[in-house]
Amino acid sequence: MIKTKFKYQYLLIFSILLLATGCEDFLDANDDPNKISEEEVEMEVILPTSIYYLADTYFNIAYYTSQYTQQSSSVGNNGPSNQNELSLTSAWVNIYLDGLTSAKTIIDKATEAEAYHYRGIAKVLRVMNIGIATDHWGAIPFDEALMEEENFSPSYNDQSYIYAQIPGLLDDAIADLEMEDNTIYQPGEEDLVYGGDISKWIKLAYTLKARYAIHLTKKGTVDAAQNALDALEHGMESNADDFGLDYSTRTFNPWYAGVVLAGQTGNSNLIVSEQIVEYMDGSSYPYGSAELDNDPRLDIIAFNEAEGEPLIGGINGAGKGNANARFAEDSYYTSQTSPIEMVTYAEHKFIEAEARFLLNGGDARSEGATEEAYQAYLEGIEANMDKVGVSSANANLYLSDASIAVEADNLSLDLIMKEKYLAMFLHPEVWTDMRRYDYNDNVYKDLELPVAHNPFLEGRWVRRVRYPDSEYSRNDVNVQEATKDVSTRLWWDQ
């Protein structure tokens, strides 16, 4: 949350920078007369806008891809719920107009001032923007991006090249963050997430290394799993290390502003999907105890607009129908002040559980893992339940149920990924995981193509998003070369 002392300076410059977001892509920003020059702004003013736009990018992407993953469903019978193609223009603008440009400005300023901690933070934010971009579009401008008047038509780098850079970029960030920095430029309250706690930024960088390592399971399962585990040794240690932006009663969480309020005024656009409801109400995974009829997080995620009737999720591609599962107004995820979580300790633990399961020879159909994998799986559940406000009694009831407490010999990949799917509600990483495992119903139980599935896909699942129209009008040659059908797998998906 933005602290009072810093709020007014931040809101002033944020409002000015916001004028520039009407531009369609980052090429427009180079000569936009309304855009304040970032060279004229201090690092402590640029940093919060960079964090804000990164959180907004996560929201913009998750709003649509949560329909691909069947965590949410459209009340209409078209759009992403039917696996229709997306371009995610707002996210592209956020990444290139603000995210990467502001990170570059901070890096340049910090280099000149020898402000290594600021530079390290900016390098982490740069990777988060690059990573989420390539995980959705594949090839993206990288080497020639942000060259302004030197090159208004940047080439696109292949995803394989981008992924080869990410570990080194994060290592550079860690090196800066670990350096002694005695300058006057020390991050503080303008760091809207960690308040200038550099140790948390270091742990974030290592957990990000693990995230991008585990993405590469199809490129070498053992290497991907081991690289992830190596990074996790230095990563997050508790929920206190989570990287997420809090909102306020003046600056609403975008899920609340764009989904909950719309539902209250009769303009509901999204509801909670049947897939996630049935994962949590015992339909897909029956509970072993009569005391447990629902995952205790279900009431936190959704509420029944038809009081007294069973909670019914939306069927993706079928419109609202008789569904009544609305996003809860006071939910951890969708209240006015809810955070947009970008990297969490729960994710950290599920990466560990998956990596250890795979290193033990596990696959989509096998059972059995090490005790370390099993404990990581349980700790991931516990971390998420604690974070979203489940009581200790209800968390213990869930964690001790026979459907969850299966013991290491019976642990399966679908249990790990199901619990990660639940813990990462409304998060872009869920679609990355689902693509990595080929929408496999052995991993994502009961997953089926949506009703009225996009006929142009001929029974195939969506694997990537389309480049924004602005790219085709302003950088046509390069974007045409990079363009693939939306059912074409990304490099790490092959």
GROMACS .gro file of C-alpha atoms in nm:
model
  494
    1MET     CA    1   0.000   0.000   0.000
    2ILE     CA    2   0.125   0.350  -0.083
    3LYS     CA    3   0.237   0.519   0.239
    4THR     CA    4   0.113   0.870   0.324
    5LYS     CA    5   0.446   1.052   0.314
    6PHE     CA    6   0.516   0.937  -0.038
    7LYS     CA    7   0.161   0.914  -0.172
    8TYR     CA    8   0.118   1.262  -0.315
    9GLN     CA    9   0.444   1.279  -0.504
   10TYR     CA   10   0.378   0.933  -0.644
   11LEU     CA   11   0.017   1.008  -0.745
   12LEU     CA   12   0.120   1.331  -0.919
   13ILE     CA   13   0.382   1.170  -1.139
   14PHE     CA   14   0.168   0.859  -1.184
   15SER     CA   15  -0.117   1.074  -1.319
   16ILE     CA   16   0.116   1.241  -1.567
   17LEU     CA   17   0.262   0.912  -1.681
   18LEU     CA   18  -0.088   0.770  -1.713
   19LEU     CA   19  -0.162   1.017  -1.993
   20ALA     CA   20   0.083   0.825  -2.208
   21THR     CA   21  -0.098   0.494  -2.177
   22GLY     CA   22  -0.345   0.585  -2.449
   23CYS     CA   23  -0.067   0.504  -2.695
   24GLU     CA   24  -0.100   0.167  -2.860
   25ASP     CA   25   0.255   0.045  -2.813
   26PHE     CA   26   0.597   0.146  -2.694
   27LEU     CA   27   0.692   0.298  -3.030
   28ASP     CA   28   0.440   0.578  -2.973
   29ALA     CA   29   0.599   0.667  -2.640
   30ASN     CA   30   0.923   0.783  -2.805
   31ASP     CA   31   0.776   1.107  -2.935
   32ASP     CA   32   0.461   1.150  -2.726
   33PRO     CA   33   0.451   1.518  -2.622
   34ASN     CA   34   0.229   1.435  -2.324
   35LYS     CA   35   0.477   1.189  -2.173
   36ILE     CA   36   0.704   1.333  -1.908
   37SER     CA   37   1.066   1.249  -1.974
   38GLU     CA   38   1.176   0.980  -1.732
   39GLU     CA   39   1.525   1.132  -1.741
   40GLU     CA   40   1.368   1.424  -1.550
   41VAL     CA   41   1.228   1.201  -1.277
   42GLU     CA   42   1.414   1.056  -0.982
   43MET     CA   43   1.448   0.681  -0.931
   44GLU     CA   44   1.227   0.682  -0.625
   45VAL     CA   45   0.939   0.820  -0.834
   46ILE     CA   46   0.986   0.584  -1.127
   47LEU     CA   47   1.005   0.270  -0.913
   48PRO     CA   48   0.645   0.269  -0.783
   49THR     CA   49   0.500   0.325  -1.130
   50SER     CA   50   0.708   0.034  -1.256
   51ILE     CA   51   0.574  -0.193  -0.981
   52TYR     CA   52   0.218  -0.069  -1.036
   53TYR     CA   53   0.223  -0.142  -1.408
   54LEU     CA   54   0.375  -0.485  -1.352
   55ALA     CA   55   0.087  -0.572  -1.119
   56ASP     CA   56  -0.159  -0.436  -1.374
   57THR     CA   57   0.003  -0.656  -1.639
   58TYR     CA   58  -0.048  -0.962  -1.420
   59PHE     CA   59  -0.415  -0.865  -1.378
   60ASN     CA   60  -0.471  -0.795  -1.747
   61ILE     CA   61  -0.323  -1.128  -1.849
   62ALA     CA   62  -0.494  -1.332  -1.577
   63TYR     CA   63  -0.832  -1.174  -1.650
   64TYR     CA   64  -0.831  -1.346  -1.989
   65THR     CA   65  -0.611  -1.651  -1.941
   66SER     CA   66  -0.803  -1.756  -1.629
   67GLN     CA   67  -1.079  -1.835  -1.877
   68TYR     CA   68  -0.838  -2.055  -2.075
   69THR     CA   69  -0.751  -2.239  -1.755
   70GLN     CA   70  -1.117  -2.259  -1.650
   71GLN     CA   71  -1.074  -2.079  -1.321
   72SER     CA   72  -1.318  -1.817  -1.449
   73SER     CA   73  -1.589  -1.827  -1.712
   74SER     CA   74  -1.752  -1.558  -1.922
   75VAL     CA   75  -2.120  -1.493  -1.869
   76GLY     CA   76  -2.144  -1.476  -2.249
   77ASN     CA   77  -2.084  -1.769  -2.478
   78ASN     CA   78  -1.784  -1.638  -2.665
   79GLY     CA   79  -1.440  -1.494  -2.609
   80PRO     CA   80  -1.157  -1.664  -2.417
   81SER     CA   81  -1.402  -1.904  -2.251
   82ASN     CA   82  -1.438  -2.063  -2.596
   83GLN     CA   83  -1.060  -2.054  -2.653
   84ASN     CA   84  -1.090  -1.765  -2.896
   85GLU     CA   85  -0.762  -1.588  -2.963
   86LEU     CA   86  -0.630  -1.303  -2.750
   87SER     CA   87  -0.386  -1.022  -2.823
   88LEU     CA   88  -0.352  -0.883  -2.466
   89THR     CA   89  -0.286  -0.532  -2.597
   90SER     CA   90  -0.307  -0.365  -2.255
   91ALA     CA   91  -0.043  -0.599  -2.115
   92TRP     CA   92   0.185  -0.537  -2.415
   93VAL     CA   93   0.152  -0.161  -2.363
   94ASN     CA   94   0.226  -0.195  -1.991
   95ILE     CA   95   0.535  -0.405  -2.057
   96TYR     CA   96   0.690  -0.196  -2.331
   97LEU     CA   97   0.559   0.153  -2.262
   98ASP     CA   98   0.627   0.152  -1.889
   99GLY     CA   99   0.766  -0.171  -1.745
  100LEU     CA  100   1.081  -0.212  -1.952
  101THR     CA  101   1.135   0.158  -2.022
  102SER     CA  102   1.116   0.253  -1.654
  103ALA     CA  103   1.341  -0.039  -1.556
  104LYS     CA  104   1.596   0.075  -1.814
  105THR     CA  105   1.580   0.433  -1.688
  106ILE     CA  106   1.636   0.321  -1.328
  107ILE     CA  107   1.925   0.097  -1.436
  108ASP     CA  108   2.088   0.384  -1.626
  109LYS     CA  109   2.042   0.630  -1.341
  110ALA     CA  110   2.156   0.380  -1.080
  111THR     CA  111   2.464   0.291  -1.281
  112GLU     CA  112   2.564   0.656  -1.298
  113ALA     CA  113   2.504   0.700  -0.924
  114GLU     CA  114   2.656   0.361  -0.831
  115ALA     CA  115   2.326   0.285  -0.658
  116TYR     CA  116   2.359  -0.091  -0.684
  117HIS     CA  117   2.050  -0.185  -0.483
  118TYR     CA  118   1.824   0.028  -0.700
  119ARG     CA  119   1.988  -0.121  -1.006
  120GLY     CA  120   1.937  -0.474  -0.877
  121ILE     CA  121   1.567  -0.411  -0.810
  122ALA     CA  122   1.521  -0.269  -1.159
  123LYS     CA  123   1.694  -0.571  -1.310
  124VAL     CA  124   1.453  -0.804  -1.128
  125LEU     CA  125   1.157  -0.604  -1.257
  126ARG     CA  126   1.305  -0.614  -1.608
  127VAL     CA  127   1.315  -0.994  -1.599
  128MET     CA  128   0.959  -1.015  -1.469
  129ASN     CA  129   0.839  -0.807  -1.765
  130ILE     CA  130   1.047  -1.001  -2.017
  131GLY     CA  131   0.947  -1.335  -1.870
  132ILE     CA  132   0.573  -1.277  -1.870
  133ALA     CA  133   0.591  -1.136  -2.223
  134THR     CA  134   0.773  -1.431  -2.376
  135ASP     CA  135   0.555  -1.682  -2.189
  136HIS     CA  136   0.252  -1.545  -2.372
  137TRP     CA  137   0.374  -1.420  -2.709
  138GLY     CA  138   0.683  -1.633  -2.764
  139ALA     CA  139   0.925  -1.428  -2.972
  140ILE     CA  140   0.940  -1.066  -2.853
  141PRO     CA  141   1.153  -0.754  -2.911
  142PHE     CA  142   1.449  -0.776  -2.676
  143ASP     CA  143   1.795  -0.695  -2.813
  144GLU     CA  144   1.662  -0.407  -3.026
  145ALA     CA  145   1.379  -0.299  -2.797
  146LEU     CA  146   1.381   0.049  -2.641
  147MET     CA  147   1.630   0.192  -2.890
  148GLU     CA  148   1.390   0.480  -2.961
  149GLU     CA  149   1.491   0.689  -3.263
  150GLU     CA  150   1.779   0.452  -3.340
  151ASN     CA  151   1.536   0.176  -3.437
  152PHE     CA  152   1.159   0.218  -3.453
  153SER     CA  153   1.114  -0.135  -3.598
  154PRO     CA  154   1.290  -0.371  -3.357
  155SER     CA  155   1.347  -0.731  -3.455
  156TYR     CA  156   1.199  -1.013  -3.250
  157ASN     CA  157   1.421  -1.253  -3.057
  158ASP     CA  158   1.321  -1.619  -3.041
  159GLN     CA  159   1.198  -1.752  -2.710
  160SER     CA  160   1.491  -1.994  -2.689
  161TYR     CA  161   1.724  -1.693  -2.695
  162ILE     CA  162   1.518  -1.506  -2.434
  163TYR     CA  163   1.522  -1.805  -2.198
  164ALA     CA  164   1.898  -1.839  -2.238
  165GLN     CA  165   1.932  -1.481  -2.110
  166ILE     CA  166   1.701  -1.500  -1.808
  167PRO     CA  167   1.929  -1.687  -1.563
  168GLY     CA  168   2.219  -1.452  -1.631
  169LEU     CA  169   1.998  -1.144  -1.601
  170LEU     CA  170   1.879  -1.263  -1.261
  171ASP     CA  171   2.235  -1.345  -1.155
  172ASP     CA  172   2.332  -0.987  -1.247
  173ALA     CA  173   2.044  -0.857  -1.038
  174ILE     CA  174   2.145  -1.072  -0.741
  175ALA     CA  175   2.506  -0.956  -0.770
  176ASP     CA  176   2.394  -0.592  -0.752
  177LEU     CA  177   2.160  -0.658  -0.461
  178GLU     CA  178   2.437  -0.834  -0.267
  179MET     CA  179   2.687  -0.551  -0.321
  180GLU     CA  180   2.768  -0.303  -0.047
  181ASP     CA  181   2.583   0.016  -0.132
  182ASN     CA  182   2.670   0.320   0.077
  183THR     CA  183   2.512   0.578  -0.151
  184ILE     CA  184   2.229   0.805  -0.043
  185TYR     CA  185   2.004   0.628  -0.290
  186GLN     CA  186   1.853   0.359  -0.073
  187PRO     CA  187   1.511   0.216  -0.164
  188GLY     CA  188   1.249   0.281   0.102
  189GLU     CA  189   0.874   0.343   0.105
  190GLU     CA  190   0.871   0.395  -0.272
  191ASP     CA  191   0.936   0.020  -0.292
  192LEU     CA  192   0.564  -0.051  -0.268
  193VAL     CA  193   0.609  -0.421  -0.191
  194TYR     CA  194   0.917  -0.476   0.025
  195GLY     CA  195   0.975  -0.126   0.161
  196GLY     CA  196   1.342  -0.139   0.065
  197ASP     CA  197   1.419  -0.477   0.226
  198ILE     CA  198   1.695  -0.592  -0.008
  199SER     CA  199   1.708  -0.943   0.141
  200LYS     CA  200   1.354  -1.001   0.014
  201TRP     CA  201   1.445  -0.887  -0.337
  202ILE     CA  202   1.732  -1.140  -0.336
  203LYS     CA  203   1.497  -1.421  -0.233
  204LEU     CA  204   1.248  -1.308  -0.499
  205ALA     CA  205   1.518  -1.325  -0.766
  206TYR     CA  206   1.611  -1.682  -0.669
  207THR     CA  207   1.247  -1.795  -0.666
  208LEU     CA  208   1.208  -1.641  -1.012
  209LYS     CA  209   1.509  -1.843  -1.126
  210ALA     CA  210   1.325  -2.152  -1.006
  211ARG     CA  211   1.004  -2.048  -1.185
  212TYR     CA  212   1.177  -2.009  -1.519
  213ALA     CA  213   1.380  -2.326  -1.466
  214ILE     CA  214   1.071  -2.541  -1.405
  215HIS     CA  215   0.914  -2.404  -1.722
  216LEU     CA  216   1.173  -2.604  -1.916
  217THR     CA  217   1.062  -2.955  -1.814
  218LYS     CA  218   1.002  -3.045  -2.179
  219LYS     CA  219   1.357  -2.939  -2.267
  220GLY     CA  220   1.508  -3.175  -2.012
  221THR     CA  221   1.314  -3.286  -1.707
  222VAL     CA  222   1.611  -3.363  -1.483
  223ASP     CA  223   1.797  -3.041  -1.560
  224ALA     CA  224   1.484  -2.829  -1.521
  225ALA     CA  225   1.396  -2.987  -1.187
  226GLN     CA  226   1.750  -2.974  -1.050
  227ASN     CA  227   1.805  -2.613  -1.159
  228ALA     CA  228   1.479  -2.519  -0.991
  229LEU     CA  229   1.579  -2.689  -0.666
  230ASP     CA  230   1.923  -2.527  -0.671
  231ALA     CA  231   1.763  -2.183  -0.698
  232LEU     CA  232   1.500  -2.254  -0.434
  233GLU     CA  233   1.772  -2.311  -0.173
  234HIS     CA  234   1.816  -1.933  -0.166
  235GLY     CA  235   1.456  -1.837  -0.240
  236MET     CA  236   1.152  -1.741  -0.036
  237GLU     CA  237   1.124  -1.869   0.319
  238SER     CA  238   0.768  -1.777   0.421
  239ASN     CA  239   0.458  -1.584   0.317
  240ALA     CA  240   0.632  -1.272   0.445
  241ASP     CA  241   0.850  -1.287   0.133
  242ASP     CA  242   0.556  -1.282  -0.111
  243PHE     CA  243   0.582  -1.029  -0.393
  244GLY     CA  244   0.243  -0.864  -0.441
  245LEU     CA  245   0.103  -0.513  -0.466
  246ASP     CA  246  -0.160  -0.410  -0.210
  247TYR     CA  247  -0.446  -0.182  -0.309
  248SER     CA  248  -0.657   0.056  -0.098
  249THR     CA  249  -1.006   0.196  -0.058
  250ARG     CA  250  -0.895   0.480  -0.285
  251THR     CA  251  -0.709   0.272  -0.541
  252PHE     CA  252  -0.922  -0.038  -0.588
  253ASN     CA  253  -0.789  -0.382  -0.668
  254PRO     CA  254  -0.866  -0.425  -1.042
  255TRP     CA  255  -1.055  -0.752  -0.988
  256TYR     CA  256  -1.286  -0.567  -0.753
  257ALA     CA  257  -1.320  -0.266  -0.982
  258GLY     CA  258  -1.361  -0.462  -1.305
  259VAL     CA  259  -1.545  -0.778  -1.197
  260VAL     CA  260  -1.707  -0.751  -0.853
  261LEU     CA  261  -1.854  -0.402  -0.901
  262ALA     CA  262  -1.973  -0.495  -1.249
  263GLY     CA  263  -2.156  -0.792  -1.103
  264GLN     CA  264  -2.324  -0.574  -0.844
  265THR     CA  265  -2.464  -0.342  -1.112
  266GLY     CA  266  -2.599  -0.619  -1.332
  267ASN     CA  267  -2.312  -0.594  -1.579
  268SER     CA  268  -2.137  -0.910  -1.466
  269ASN     CA  269  -1.879  -1.030  -1.713
  270LEU     CA  270  -1.701  -1.312  -1.532
  271ILE     CA  271  -1.808  -1.580  -1.288
  272VAL     CA  272  -1.615  -1.853  -1.113
  273SER     CA  273  -1.579  -2.160  -1.335
  274GLU     CA  274  -1.729  -2.503  -1.276
  275GLN     CA  275  -1.382  -2.658  -1.307
  276ILE     CA  276  -1.242  -2.490  -0.996
  277VAL     CA  277  -1.568  -2.519  -0.801
  278GLU     CA  278  -1.574  -2.896  -0.858
  279TYR     CA  279  -1.209  -2.923  -0.754
  280MET     CA  280  -1.310  -2.767  -0.423
  281ASP     CA  281  -1.657  -2.907  -0.346
  282GLY     CA  282  -1.562  -3.275  -0.348
  283SER     CA  283  -1.699  -3.352  -0.696
  284SER     CA  284  -1.365  -3.414  -0.869
  285TYR     CA  285  -1.173  -3.515  -0.557
  286PRO     CA  286  -1.413  -3.670  -0.301
  287TYR     CA  287  -1.324  -3.599   0.058
  288GLY     CA  288  -1.267  -3.882   0.302
  289SER     CA  289  -1.428  -3.720   0.604
  290ALA     CA  290  -1.794  -3.642   0.662
  291GLU     CA  291  -1.678  -3.328   0.844
  292LEU     CA  292  -1.530  -3.186   0.525
  293ASP     CA  293  -1.777  -3.100   0.250
  294ASN     CA  294  -1.583  -2.815   0.085
  295ASP     CA  295  -1.232  -2.686   0.056
  296PRO     CA  296  -1.237  -2.403   0.314
  297ARG     CA  297  -1.101  -2.168   0.049
  298LEU     CA  298  -1.412  -2.207  -0.169
  299ASP     CA  299  -1.615  -1.960   0.038
  300ILE     CA  300  -1.323  -1.718   0.017
  301ILE     CA  301  -1.314  -1.736  -0.362
  302ALA     CA  302  -1.684  -1.738  -0.447
  303PHE     CA  303  -2.030  -1.680  -0.305
  304ASN     CA  304  -2.370  -1.804  -0.410
  305GLU     CA  305  -2.591  -1.531  -0.553
  306ALA     CA  306  -2.888  -1.769  -0.509
  307GLU     CA  307  -2.893  -1.800  -0.131
  308GLY     CA  308  -2.962  -2.148  -0.001
  309GLU     CA  309  -2.883  -2.326  -0.326
  310PRO     CA  310  -2.564  -2.527  -0.402
  311LEU     CA  311  -2.275  -2.334  -0.550
  312ILE     CA  312  -2.272  -2.385  -0.928
  313GLY     CA  313  -1.977  -2.272  -1.136
  314GLY     CA  314  -1.998  -2.147  -1.492
  315ILE     CA  315  -1.939  -2.395  -1.775
  316ASN     CA  316  -1.675  -2.244  -2.001
  317GLY     CA  317  -1.815  -2.165  -2.342
  318ALA     CA  318  -2.178  -2.209  -2.240
  319GLY     CA  319  -2.250  -1.865  -2.099
  320LYS     CA  320  -2.391  -1.813  -1.753
  321GLY     CA  321  -2.671  -2.069  -1.774
  322ASN     CA  322  -2.776  -2.164  -1.420
  323ALA     CA  323  -2.439  -2.076  -1.269
  324ASN     CA  324  -2.447  -1.875  -0.946
  325ALA     CA  325  -2.080  -1.867  -0.839
  326ARG     CA  326  -1.989  -1.500  -0.826
  327PHE     CA  327  -1.656  -1.356  -0.718
  328ALA     CA  328  -1.677  -1.274  -0.350
  329GLU     CA  329  -1.674  -0.905  -0.261
  330ASP     CA  330  -1.470  -0.962   0.054
  331SER     CA  331  -1.243  -1.228  -0.096
  332TYR     CA  332  -0.870  -1.231  -0.035
  333TYR     CA  333  -0.835  -1.204  -0.414
  334THR     CA  334  -1.115  -0.969  -0.517
  335SER     CA  335  -1.190  -0.719  -0.240
  336GLN     CA  336  -1.119  -0.346  -0.268
  337THR     CA  337  -0.784  -0.379  -0.094
  338SER     CA  338  -0.676  -0.724  -0.211
  339PRO     CA  339  -0.322  -0.760  -0.343
  340ILE     CA  340  -0.223  -0.869  -0.689
  341GLU     CA  341   0.013  -1.152  -0.601
  342MET     CA  342   0.294  -1.198  -0.853
  343VAL     CA  343   0.532  -1.443  -0.680
  344THR     CA  344   0.446  -1.630  -0.361
  345TYR     CA  345   0.597  -1.868  -0.112
  346ALA     CA  346   0.316  -2.113  -0.192
  347GLU     CA  347   0.429  -2.115  -0.557
  348HIS     CA  348   0.786  -2.168  -0.434
  349LYS     CA  349   0.678  -2.479  -0.240
  350PHE     CA  350   0.477  -2.624  -0.529
  351ILE     CA  351   0.773  -2.577  -0.764
  352GLU     CA  352   0.978  -2.768  -0.509
  353ALA     CA  353   0.718  -3.045  -0.480
  354GLU     CA  354   0.697  -3.084  -0.859
  355ALA     CA  355   1.076  -3.075  -0.904
  356ARG     CA  356   1.136  -3.338  -0.635
  357PHE     CA  357   0.853  -3.554  -0.774
  358LEU     CA  358   1.004  -3.542  -1.123
  359LEU     CA  359   1.357  -3.610  -0.999
  360ASN     CA  360   1.220  -3.920  -0.828
  361GLY     CA  361   1.112  -4.049  -1.172
  362GLY     CA  362   0.753  -3.932  -1.146
  363ASP     CA  363   0.532  -3.857  -1.445
  364ALA     CA  364   0.169  -3.777  -1.524
  365ARG     CA  365   0.051  -4.130  -1.444
  366SER     CA  366   0.281  -4.245  -1.165
  367GLU     CA  367   0.245  -4.239  -0.788
  368GLY     CA  368   0.508  -4.214  -0.519
  369ALA     CA  369   0.768  -3.957  -0.428
  370THR     CA  370   1.023  -3.867  -0.166
  371GLU     CA  371   0.921  -3.747   0.177
  372GLU     CA  372   1.072  -3.407   0.086
  373ALA     CA  373   0.839  -3.376  -0.214
  374TYR     CA  374   0.540  -3.471  -0.004
  375GLN     CA  375   0.623  -3.222   0.270
  376ALA     CA  376   0.672  -2.944   0.013
  377TYR     CA  377   0.326  -3.024  -0.129
  378LEU     CA  378   0.167  -3.000   0.217
  379GLU     CA  379   0.360  -2.683   0.303
  380GLY     CA  380   0.241  -2.520  -0.020
  381ILE     CA  381  -0.121  -2.585   0.076
  382GLU     CA  382  -0.065  -2.464   0.430
  383ALA     CA  383   0.109  -2.146   0.312
  384ASN     CA  384  -0.178  -2.055   0.082
  385MET     CA  385  -0.445  -2.131   0.341
  386ASP     CA  386  -0.267  -1.918   0.596
  387LYS     CA  387  -0.227  -1.634   0.344
  388VAL     CA  388  -0.592  -1.621   0.241
  389GLY     CA  389  -0.722  -1.639   0.598
  390VAL     CA  390  -0.834  -1.997   0.652
  391SER     CA  391  -0.855  -2.073   1.024
  392SER     CA  392  -0.607  -2.318   1.174
  393ALA     CA  393  -0.889  -2.559   1.259
  394ASN     CA  394  -1.025  -2.565   0.904
  395ALA     CA  395  -0.677  -2.584   0.752
  396ASN     CA  396  -0.590  -2.881   0.974
  397LEU     CA  397  -0.917  -3.054   0.885
  398TYR     CA  398  -0.837  -3.018   0.515
  399LEU     CA  399  -0.470  -3.112   0.544
  400SER     CA  400  -0.550  -3.422   0.746
  401ASP     CA  401  -0.824  -3.548   0.513
  402ALA     CA  402  -0.746  -3.877   0.338
  403SER     CA  403  -0.785  -3.711  -0.005
  404ILE     CA  404  -0.502  -3.469   0.078
  405ALA     CA  405  -0.288  -3.653   0.336
  406VAL     CA  406  -0.205  -3.940   0.100
  407GLU     CA  407   0.153  -3.997   0.229
  408ALA     CA  408   0.461  -3.984   0.007
  409ASP     CA  409   0.410  -4.330  -0.147
  410ASN     CA  410   0.078  -4.219  -0.295
  411LEU     CA  411   0.163  -3.865  -0.400
  412SER     CA  412   0.080  -3.801  -0.765
  413LEU     CA  413   0.148  -3.519  -1.008
  414ASP     CA  414  -0.221  -3.437  -1.039
  415LEU     CA  415  -0.245  -3.372  -0.664
  416ILE     CA  416   0.054  -3.137  -0.674
  417MET     CA  417  -0.073  -2.948  -0.977
  418LYS     CA  418  -0.433  -2.941  -0.850
  419GLU     CA  419  -0.321  -2.777  -0.529
  420LYS     CA  420  -0.097  -2.535  -0.717
  421TYR     CA  421  -0.396  -2.454  -0.944
  422LEU     CA  422  -0.603  -2.370  -0.636
  423ALA     CA  423  -0.329  -2.177  -0.455
  424MET     CA  424  -0.255  -1.966  -0.764
  425PHE     CA  425  -0.610  -1.855  -0.825
  426LEU     CA  426  -0.625  -1.584  -1.094
  427HIS     CA  427  -0.251  -1.599  -1.169
  428PRO     CA  428  -0.092  -1.610  -1.518
  429GLU     CA  429   0.141  -1.896  -1.418
  430VAL     CA  430  -0.155  -2.137  -1.417
  431TRP     CA  431  -0.182  -2.120  -1.796
  432THR     CA  432   0.191  -2.178  -1.832
  433ASP     CA  433   0.163  -2.491  -1.616
  434MET     CA  434  -0.139  -2.616  -1.806
  435ARG     CA  435   0.039  -2.578  -2.140
  436ARG     CA  436   0.353  -2.744  -2.003
  437TYR     CA  437   0.140  -3.049  -1.924
  438ASP     CA  438  -0.054  -3.035  -2.251
  439TYR     CA  439  -0.392  -2.975  -2.083
  440ASN     CA  440  -0.356  -3.339  -1.980
  441ASP     CA  441  -0.661  -3.467  -1.791
  442ASN     CA  442  -0.432  -3.705  -1.603
  443VAL     CA  443  -0.276  -3.394  -1.451
  444TYR     CA  444  -0.580  -3.163  -1.455
  445LYS     CA  445  -0.859  -3.403  -1.369
  446ASP     CA  446  -1.189  -3.363  -1.557
  447LEU     CA  447  -1.049  -3.090  -1.782
  448GLU     CA  448  -1.230  -3.082  -2.117
  449LEU     CA  449  -1.246  -2.848  -2.415
  450PRO     CA  450  -1.505  -2.578  -2.354
  451VAL     CA  451  -1.855  -2.591  -2.492
  452ALA     CA  452  -1.881  -2.426  -2.835
  453HIS     CA  453  -1.505  -2.453  -2.871
  454ASN     CA  454  -1.345  -2.219  -3.124
  455PRO     CA  455  -1.410  -2.407  -3.453
  456PHE     CA  456  -1.097  -2.267  -3.618
  457LEU     CA  457  -0.883  -2.465  -3.372
  458GLU     CA  458  -1.038  -2.794  -3.487
  459GLY     CA  459  -1.020  -2.949  -3.142
  460ARG     CA  460  -0.679  -2.807  -3.050
  461TRP     CA  461  -0.609  -2.603  -2.734
  462VAL     CA  462  -0.478  -2.245  -2.747
  463ARG     CA  463  -0.102  -2.232  -2.684
  464ARG     CA  464  -0.009  -1.865  -2.731
  465VAL     CA  465  -0.161  -1.520  -2.777
  466ARG     CA  466  -0.169  -1.304  -3.088
  467TYR     CA  467   0.049  -0.994  -3.121
  468PRO     CA  468  -0.141  -0.663  -3.079
  469ASP     CA  469  -0.281  -0.503  -3.393
  470SER     CA  470  -0.057  -0.201  -3.335
  471GLU     CA  471   0.249  -0.418  -3.397
  472TYR     CA  472   0.117  -0.520  -3.737
  473SER     CA  473   0.060  -0.159  -3.835
  474ARG     CA  474   0.392  -0.022  -3.707
  475ASN     CA  475   0.640  -0.310  -3.720
  476ASP     CA  476   0.479  -0.529  -3.982
  477VAL     CA  477   0.779  -0.706  -4.136
  478ASN     CA  478   0.922  -0.823  -3.805
  479VAL     CA  479   0.593  -0.915  -3.643
  480GLN     CA  480   0.476  -1.109  -3.950
  481GLU     CA  481   0.794  -1.315  -3.933
  482ALA     CA  482   0.728  -1.394  -3.566
  483THR     CA  483   0.356  -1.464  -3.603
  484LYS     CA  484   0.230  -1.818  -3.547
  485ASP     CA  485  -0.116  -1.967  -3.525
  486VAL     CA  486  -0.246  -1.947  -3.167
  487SER     CA  487  -0.252  -2.327  -3.148
  488THR     CA  488   0.122  -2.342  -3.224
  489ARG     CA  489   0.331  -2.435  -2.921
  490LEU     CA  490   0.586  -2.199  -2.775
  491TRP     CA  491   0.950  -2.309  -2.776
  492TRP     CA  492   0.940  -2.438  -2.416
  493ASP     CA  493   0.617  -2.620  -2.494
  494GLN     CA  494   0.774  -2.839  -2.764
   0.00000   0.00000   0.00000
